[in-house]
Amino acid sequence: MSLISIEFVVFFLCCFILYYAFPKYQKAILLLGSCVFIGYYHIAFLVIAVAIAMLTYLFGRLIAASDSDKKAGWLYFSSIVLLAFVWLALRYPWIIPKDKFLFPLGISFYTFQALAYLTEVYWGSQEKEKNVVDFLIYMLFFMKFLSGPIERPGAFLPQIKTEKRFDYDCVTFGIKLLFLGMIKKLLIADNMGSYIDAMYTNLHSDSGIQLVLTCLLYPIQLYTDFSGYTDMAIGGAAMFGIKLSPNFDRPFISKSTSELWRRWHMSLSFWVRDYVYIPLTTVTRRWKRLGVSVSLIVTFTVLGLWHGAGMNFVVYGLIQGLIIIYEMETTSFHAKLLDLLGHKIYNVVFIIRTYILYALSLVFFRAESLNDATYFISHLSLSLKAGWRDFKIMPDHNYIICGISFLLLMFYEHFNDKQNLIKSMNKLPAVPRWIIYYALLLLLFIFGAFNSDTFVYLQF
Amino acid sequence: MEDENLIKELEQLFQEVLKKGQVSLKYETTAKDVDGWDSLTNMLLINAIEKKYSIHFGFREIIKLKNVGDLCNAIISKTK
């Protein structure tokens, strides 16, 4: 049941109507709805998700009830090892025979939520959750089940303790965010996705310039696909009165890779920062800068491996870690360069540099294998095979739609950063407001690519 | 009541570790308020503080430090 499907619209509307029609049963509706949503994909997915959630719930109670730090430590360690093992066993087919393998959707996201909960309980910064229904909703809530955001217990659990009244502003905000997500996904990501896929499939017949274009366009496809999904998840949850964590904050204005990782897939990057990087730097702090560098390498390797077991994901993570170490070691040089160039030129140069470096590293993320990625990188050039036609890695029509839509999106994000444009829309008179809504809807139906119902991050 | 001497010592230490000309701290100052104080430099600061005052912070103590005030109180309680 993809978020962009008739089945999901029907399912969502049923849950939405029942949720506000029977406020006393809101939790039951959310939990039952989540179980139906997960079980609709495959009953085994539901069994696995509920089993992991219950295991986490019980371990959380045991850790909190421990009468000594040593006992709590052992319980915490055992639970982490067990969850990590289950995740690895179900995530990577070589542990389970390939013919019996069925990748449980969302497992990487909800397992990381489980690890966050247990860690917070062990650290004493999160109370154990007593209510099993609330905890199951934290783990299984359908709007974030497939691809996050990876929620923290402290941010999510208190929200479901109170009954939600129908809030017109909140619901309309959610609808608009859902719509924005669909625009990103259908107008931009899907209008270029199939052509970029084709470039990666026929790698050996692509010319140098085609590889350069593919490399530079892929970050835009990935961003609009994943942030489109996230907007839909956050918007859908907002309609139920639940606020999910943001995942993106204008990543393409980052002036360094370390800044990029504070703006890109934030719920994952903050997760690895808090639960991998900070504990590691604490242990290695006597090694000073070497300790920070080692911690960065390990953290970004974990972040890379979260996406998959291939060496290409390890390299993807390592590249991020190495660039951030370089940036950390050259802060004085960058400060001098900033003085020399001035803010405007420095910002433009380093925004472009950060984008190109990230685009290059994403080759390792997108390619099927390390061999494909190294072939791709080593054949990047300005060479043409069929003359100017090589520039047409997708039809002109798609270039124009994606180009204009992406520029408008960048403008929207720029102004939205200063003032929430979705909320400000309500201040417009009804006639121009509805003209804008209908115009956008019309554009979406005319130019949207309704040929895919999947999202890039579903595979994780 | 803020311990002004301790704050001044910490400002000096922050300037050395962060390589900044001027760092101004108050009890309510957090990492967001100080240019260069981020997850990359936080443990370098903690390590420098531990060395200067010959103290040791446990992991759980470190993650509970939310601002300069928490840091000062932790230093004071450990150096008493």
XYZ file of C-alpha atoms in Angstrom:
540
model
C 0.000 0.000 0.000
C 2.105 2.879 -1.300
C 1.458 6.366 0.064
C 0.565 7.267 -3.540
C -2.233 4.782 -4.228
C -6.005 4.617 -4.168
C -5.864 1.906 -1.478
C -3.911 4.210 0.800
C -6.281 7.144 0.221
C -9.255 4.939 1.188
C -7.403 3.494 4.188
C -6.235 6.954 5.314
C -9.712 8.499 5.021
C -11.295 5.623 7.013
C -8.732 6.060 9.809
C -9.108 9.850 9.728
C -12.908 9.830 9.956
C -12.998 7.160 12.684
C -10.221 8.954 14.611
C -12.235 12.142 15.048
C -15.673 10.464 15.140
C -14.710 8.280 18.117
C -12.179 10.330 20.126
C -12.231 7.870 23.043
C -10.841 5.160 20.788
C -8.165 7.222 19.046
C -5.276 5.077 20.267
C -7.061 1.869 19.291
C -7.763 3.305 15.839
C -4.120 4.353 15.357
C -2.818 0.975 16.497
C -5.339 -1.071 14.554
C -4.823 1.128 11.488
C -1.048 0.655 11.750
C -1.446 -3.129 12.037
C -3.731 -3.199 8.977
C -1.289 -0.999 7.043
C 1.714 -3.202 7.847
C -0.161 -6.497 7.521
C -1.518 -5.423 4.112
C 2.050 -5.641 2.761
C 2.669 -9.041 4.334
C 1.457 -10.613 7.545
C 5.068 -11.624 8.349
C 6.077 -7.928 8.391
C 3.440 -7.275 11.029
C 4.483 -10.271 13.147
C 8.162 -9.219 13.027
C 7.410 -5.563 13.807
C 5.115 -6.415 16.736
C 7.636 -8.969 18.080
C 10.475 -6.420 17.980
C 8.253 -3.756 19.549
C 7.178 -6.078 22.377
C 10.748 -7.216 22.976
C 11.848 -3.576 23.222
C 8.953 -2.748 25.543
C 9.817 -5.615 27.904
C 13.552 -4.866 27.905
C 12.782 -1.205 28.594
C 10.769 -2.189 31.674
C 13.455 -4.602 32.862
C 16.244 -2.030 32.448
C 14.246 0.614 34.317
C 13.372 -1.827 37.110
C 16.989 -2.988 37.630
C 18.232 -2.530 41.187
C 21.871 -2.034 40.168
C 23.750 -0.230 37.405
C 25.572 -3.462 36.577
C 22.352 -5.384 36.016
C 20.875 -2.521 33.978
C 24.083 -2.437 31.923
C 23.910 -6.159 31.158
C 20.239 -5.998 30.247
C 20.878 -2.986 28.024
C 23.860 -4.645 26.350
C 21.894 -7.896 25.782
C 18.916 -6.054 24.316
C 21.092 -4.012 21.952
C 22.972 -7.112 20.761
C 19.713 -9.017 20.274
C 18.027 -6.200 18.331
C 21.145 -5.603 16.229
C 21.365 -9.326 15.457
C 17.690 -9.569 14.450
C 18.067 -6.452 12.307
C 21.214 -7.757 10.601
C 19.723 -11.221 10.104
C 16.583 -9.841 8.473
C 18.275 -6.961 6.663
C 21.025 -8.835 4.866
C 20.141 -11.893 2.804
C 23.434 -13.724 3.260
C 22.474 -14.632 6.845
C 19.161 -16.158 5.736
C 18.940 -18.351 2.581
C 18.085 -16.109 -0.368
C 15.100 -18.170 -1.494
C 13.487 -17.792 1.924
C 14.375 -14.135 2.263
C 11.658 -11.505 2.448
C 12.912 -8.045 3.350
C 10.674 -6.662 6.106
C 9.765 -3.116 5.109
C 10.643 -0.374 7.574
C 12.805 -2.624 9.778
C 15.837 -0.291 9.698
C 13.674 2.624 10.795
C 11.759 0.993 13.634
C 14.790 -0.944 14.894
C 16.680 2.351 15.234
C 13.694 3.764 17.122
C 13.823 0.747 19.435
C 17.567 1.235 20.012
C 16.996 4.938 20.742
C 14.292 4.093 23.304
C 16.388 1.483 25.128
C 19.447 3.761 25.154
C 17.466 6.696 26.552
C 15.921 4.485 29.250
C 19.364 3.122 30.163
C 20.894 6.612 30.284
C 18.062 7.717 32.542
C 16.921 10.453 30.186
C 13.660 8.687 29.314
C 11.076 7.164 31.661
C 10.086 3.594 30.838
C 6.813 3.491 28.919
C 4.173 1.733 31.004
C 1.378 1.736 28.456
C 1.935 -1.022 25.916
C -0.548 0.472 23.432
C 1.244 3.841 23.455
C 4.564 2.089 22.963
C 3.248 0.028 20.050
C 1.966 3.213 18.387
C 5.428 4.777 18.883
C 6.965 1.826 17.086
C 4.340 1.091 14.422
C 2.497 4.352 13.578
C 1.678 3.939 9.892
C 2.617 7.447 8.717
C 6.255 6.918 9.657
C 6.524 3.128 9.512
C 7.962 2.683 6.014
C 10.740 5.274 5.873
C 10.713 7.329 9.035
C 11.363 9.963 10.267
C 13.165 7.985 12.999
C 11.352 9.367 16.032
C 12.748 9.841 19.534
C 10.602 8.500 22.389
C 10.775 11.823 24.256
C 9.327 13.689 21.285
C 6.686 11.159 20.191
C 5.297 9.376 23.255
C 3.984 12.444 25.155
C 1.983 13.446 22.069
C -0.198 10.352 22.092
C -1.084 10.638 25.778
C -3.748 13.246 25.134
C -7.001 13.053 23.219
C -6.860 15.015 19.944
C -9.681 17.348 18.955
C -10.287 18.177 15.325
C -8.130 21.237 14.650
C -8.983 22.837 11.305
C -5.633 24.674 11.008
C -3.651 21.546 11.847
C -5.599 19.371 9.410
C -5.387 21.866 6.531
C -1.662 22.350 7.250
C -1.273 18.580 6.965
C -3.209 18.424 3.680
C -1.022 21.183 2.182
C 2.152 19.432 3.305
C 0.881 16.169 1.786
C 0.279 18.045 -1.428
C 3.751 19.643 -1.331
C 5.249 16.181 -0.878
C 3.310 14.928 -3.924
C 4.566 17.873 -5.994
C 8.174 17.088 -5.049
C 7.728 13.408 -5.740
C 5.548 13.400 -8.873
C 6.642 16.616 -10.565
C 10.396 16.397 -9.969
C 11.639 13.049 -8.619
C 9.529 10.796 -10.845
C 9.998 12.961 -13.937
C 13.727 12.284 -13.779
C 13.882 9.012 -11.840
C 13.366 6.525 -14.676
C 15.952 8.292 -16.902
C 18.572 8.339 -14.154
C 17.815 4.662 -13.466
C 18.391 3.932 -17.180
C 21.761 5.723 -17.065
C 22.850 3.556 -14.131
C 21.528 0.379 -15.795
C 23.416 1.013 -19.065
C 26.496 2.404 -17.395
C 28.987 1.015 -19.891
C 27.314 2.582 -22.906
C 27.017 6.067 -21.350
C 29.342 8.830 -22.521
C 31.452 10.868 -20.090
C 29.146 13.866 -20.224
C 26.082 11.666 -19.625
C 27.726 10.324 -16.482
C 28.514 13.888 -15.340
C 24.884 14.938 -15.847
C 23.583 11.815 -14.096
C 25.952 12.421 -11.192
C 24.852 16.060 -10.833
C 21.127 15.366 -11.171
C 20.888 12.386 -8.830
C 21.052 14.450 -5.575
C 18.013 16.404 -6.817
C 16.095 13.205 -7.588
C 16.990 11.668 -4.228
C 16.177 14.848 -2.303
C 12.796 15.426 -3.945
C 11.912 11.735 -3.610
C 12.832 11.368 0.054
C 11.844 14.837 1.247
C 8.619 14.414 -0.757
C 7.923 11.184 1.132
C 8.843 12.906 4.435
C 6.502 15.847 3.757
C 3.706 13.384 3.105
C 4.516 11.492 6.315
C 4.683 14.686 8.401
C 1.575 16.109 6.713
C -0.431 12.909 7.188
C 0.608 12.694 10.857
C -0.300 16.379 11.365
C -3.840 15.539 10.248
C -4.000 13.199 13.248
C -2.619 15.953 15.500
C 0.808 14.285 15.737
C 3.996 16.222 15.031
C 6.806 14.209 13.448
C 10.452 15.308 13.354
C 11.782 17.171 10.320
C 14.163 15.257 8.081
C 15.484 17.980 5.776
C 16.394 21.612 6.205
C 17.423 23.046 2.817
C 20.471 20.769 2.405
C 21.601 22.348 -0.868
C 22.569 25.628 0.778
C 25.176 23.842 2.938
C 28.629 25.391 2.775
C 30.359 22.314 4.164
C 29.740 18.578 4.365
C 29.401 18.770 8.160
C 26.645 21.376 7.663
C 25.046 19.193 4.989
C 24.712 16.372 7.515
C 22.896 18.710 9.893
C 20.407 19.343 7.081
C 20.116 15.973 5.240
C 18.161 12.989 6.609
C 18.343 14.692 9.993
C 16.509 12.017 11.966
C 19.192 9.468 10.941
C 22.222 11.772 11.149
C 21.164 13.027 14.609
C 20.559 9.408 15.644
C 24.106 8.332 14.739
C 25.459 11.548 16.293
C 23.722 10.952 19.640
C 23.995 7.174 19.940
C 27.247 6.364 18.093
C 29.402 9.463 17.682
C 28.969 11.065 21.139
C 29.576 7.807 23.092
C 32.634 7.137 20.894
C 34.100 10.632 21.356
C 33.505 10.292 25.100
C 35.560 7.106 25.201
C 38.296 8.438 22.891
C 38.469 12.020 24.217
C 41.955 11.539 25.664
C 43.217 11.008 22.091
C 42.064 14.585 21.386
C 41.646 15.280 17.644
C 42.600 11.719 16.725
C 39.736 10.493 18.929
C 37.279 12.763 17.097
C 38.601 11.597 13.718
C 38.340 7.893 14.641
C 34.818 8.471 15.982
C 33.805 10.256 12.778
C 35.093 7.432 10.607
C 33.276 4.770 12.659
C 30.068 6.846 12.839
C 29.862 7.508 9.109
C 30.743 3.898 8.324
C 27.758 2.873 10.485
C 25.629 5.459 8.675
C 26.755 4.042 5.321
C 26.146 0.454 6.418
C 22.657 1.341 7.644
C 21.759 1.720 3.959
C 23.082 -1.681 2.929
C 25.821 -4.254 3.366
C 27.735 -3.575 0.142
C 31.216 -2.077 0.102
C 29.805 0.822 -1.924
C 27.804 1.921 1.156
C 30.937 1.660 3.312
C 32.777 3.899 0.831
C 29.804 6.304 0.757
C 30.007 6.631 4.548
C 33.808 6.827 4.606
C 33.820 9.678 2.074
C 31.528 11.738 4.352
C 33.721 11.025 7.389
C 36.971 11.887 5.584
C 35.617 15.163 4.178
C 34.368 16.219 7.632
C 37.768 15.385 9.186
C 39.432 17.514 6.463
C 36.999 20.355 7.202
C 37.668 20.068 10.936
C 41.434 20.230 10.398
C 41.225 23.235 8.077
C 38.939 25.593 10.027
C 41.691 28.250 10.312
C 42.349 28.063 6.548
C 38.622 28.453 5.860
C 38.396 31.438 8.207
C 41.250 33.136 6.313
C 39.643 32.269 2.971
C 36.370 33.764 4.170
C 38.155 37.019 5.064
C 39.897 37.041 1.703
C 36.891 36.259 -0.511
C 34.130 37.911 1.474
C 30.919 36.181 2.539
C 29.089 36.214 -0.805
C 31.828 34.699 -2.988
C 32.875 32.253 -0.238
C 29.288 31.058 0.193
C 28.714 30.541 -3.544
C 32.032 28.693 -4.006
C 31.527 26.416 -1.017
C 27.844 25.726 -1.665
C 28.822 24.505 -5.156
C 31.833 22.580 -3.820
C 29.703 20.858 -1.139
C 27.046 19.923 -3.705
C 29.595 18.451 -6.138
C 31.350 16.451 -3.425
C 28.041 15.079 -2.195
C 26.926 14.267 -5.750
C 30.166 12.332 -6.307
C 29.775 10.417 -3.050
C 26.180 9.533 -3.973
C 27.513 7.571 -6.945
C 28.603 4.969 -4.370
C 25.142 5.146 -2.770
C 23.248 4.711 -6.037
C 25.467 2.265 -7.935
C 24.668 -1.447 -7.693
C 28.206 -2.347 -6.622
C 31.613 -0.897 -5.819
C 32.809 -1.925 -9.289
C 29.998 0.018 -10.949
C 30.711 3.046 -8.774
C 34.439 3.063 -9.532
C 33.682 2.620 -13.249
C 31.255 5.553 -13.041
C 33.737 7.836 -11.247
C 36.677 6.886 -13.475
C 34.680 7.584 -16.670
C 33.392 11.021 -15.689
C 34.538 13.390 -18.432
C 33.293 15.946 -20.940
C 33.552 13.458 -23.822
C 30.595 12.991 -26.173
C 29.597 9.833 -28.046
C 26.713 11.085 -30.151
C 27.391 14.815 -30.178
C 25.030 17.245 -28.492
C 22.362 14.551 -28.223
C 24.370 13.173 -25.292
C 23.085 16.045 -23.182
C 19.557 14.681 -23.539
C 19.715 12.048 -20.837
C 15.994 12.766 -20.515
C 13.545 14.454 -22.922
C 13.503 18.283 -23.145
C 9.968 18.220 -21.738
C 11.267 16.570 -18.532
C 14.281 18.904 -18.282
C 11.936 21.904 -18.448
C 9.400 20.532 -15.936
C 12.065 19.366 -13.478
C 14.161 22.518 -13.929
C 11.329 24.999 -13.396
C 9.764 22.956 -10.571
C 13.095 22.608 -8.788
C 13.850 26.336 -9.092
C 10.398 27.165 -7.728
C 10.980 24.669 -4.921
C 14.279 26.364 -4.019
C 12.535 29.780 -3.973
C 9.730 28.327 -1.871
C 12.198 26.842 0.619
C 14.154 30.116 0.769
C 11.095 32.180 1.674
C 9.561 29.436 3.793
C 12.692 29.581 5.944
C 11.865 33.175 6.879
C 8.105 32.702 7.223
C 5.994 29.538 7.155
C 4.405 29.985 3.720
C 1.893 27.154 4.142
C 0.470 28.795 7.258
C 0.695 32.267 5.678
C -1.459 31.088 2.759
C -4.442 31.128 5.115
C -4.140 34.920 5.380
C -4.755 35.341 1.644
C -8.321 36.090 0.523
C -10.238 32.960 -0.448
C -10.366 33.611 -4.229
C -6.603 33.972 -4.961
C -5.860 31.227 -2.429
C -8.121 28.729 -4.187
C -6.851 29.834 -7.602
C -3.333 28.899 -6.407
C -4.544 25.524 -5.063
C -6.348 24.632 -8.295
C -3.474 25.855 -10.463
C -0.994 23.669 -8.546
C -3.367 20.705 -8.679
C -3.825 21.158 -12.413
C -0.047 21.411 -12.941
C 0.439 18.260 -10.888
C -2.083 16.293 -12.961
C -0.797 17.614 -16.295
C 2.944 17.335 -15.672
C 3.224 14.831 -12.820
C 4.735 11.424 -13.601
C 2.278 8.856 -12.243
C 4.381 5.916 -13.378
C 5.865 4.913 -10.033
C 4.367 4.183 -6.645
C 7.600 3.474 -4.862
C 10.133 5.616 -3.016
C 13.940 5.332 -3.004
C 14.141 4.893 0.767
C 11.603 2.035 0.854
C 14.507 -0.354 0.152
C 16.095 0.559 3.493
C 25.020 33.620 41.497
C 27.586 32.860 38.813
C 31.168 32.043 39.729
C 32.894 34.814 37.762
C 36.416 33.467 38.164
C 35.388 30.051 36.888
C 33.556 31.616 33.948
C 36.669 33.668 33.060
C 38.859 30.558 33.244
C 36.432 28.691 31.006
C 36.345 31.570 28.521
C 40.148 31.419 28.302
C 40.028 27.659 27.818
C 37.314 27.881 25.153
C 39.369 30.489 23.274
C 42.405 28.164 23.264
C 40.534 25.017 22.197
C 38.212 26.678 19.671
C 41.012 28.974 18.432
C 38.747 31.998 18.716
C 39.795 35.518 19.649
C 36.933 36.273 21.979
C 34.487 33.893 23.668
C 31.868 35.225 26.059
C 30.144 32.752 28.399
C 27.249 32.950 30.841
C 25.539 30.238 32.870
C 22.729 29.954 30.322
C 25.110 29.814 27.302
C 24.678 26.673 25.205
C 26.711 25.258 22.303
C 24.353 27.028 19.872
C 25.467 30.416 21.230
C 29.212 29.911 20.743
C 30.763 29.935 17.283
C 32.760 26.729 16.821
C 31.318 24.854 19.820
C 29.712 21.863 18.164
C 29.775 18.075 18.305
C 33.240 18.106 16.664
C 34.829 20.263 19.391
C 32.689 19.378 22.432
C 34.841 16.477 23.624
C 38.046 18.474 23.028
C 36.614 21.046 25.456
C 35.587 18.401 27.991
C 39.045 16.835 27.814
C 40.748 20.224 28.290
C 38.500 20.973 31.308
C 39.228 17.570 32.859
C 42.974 18.190 32.501
C 42.887 21.745 33.828
C 40.918 20.857 36.968
C 42.245 17.276 37.318
C 38.761 15.843 37.354
C 36.943 13.107 35.435
C 33.426 13.142 34.055
C 31.473 9.934 33.587
C 29.608 9.361 30.327
C 26.175 9.890 31.863
C 27.410 13.099 33.522
C 28.621 14.430 30.175
C 25.368 13.789 28.319
C 23.443 15.593 31.061
C 25.456 18.820 30.609
C 23.079 21.127 28.762
C 24.717 24.550 29.226
C 27.695 26.365 30.771
C 25.845 26.543 34.103
C 25.615 22.735 34.271
C 29.309 22.556 33.381
C 30.289 25.044 36.130
C 28.188 23.216 38.725
C 29.769 19.886 37.743
C 33.281 21.369 37.989
C 32.527 22.989 41.370
C 31.064 19.786 42.823
C 34.047 17.728 41.653
C 36.728 20.168 42.865
C 35.227 20.686 46.343
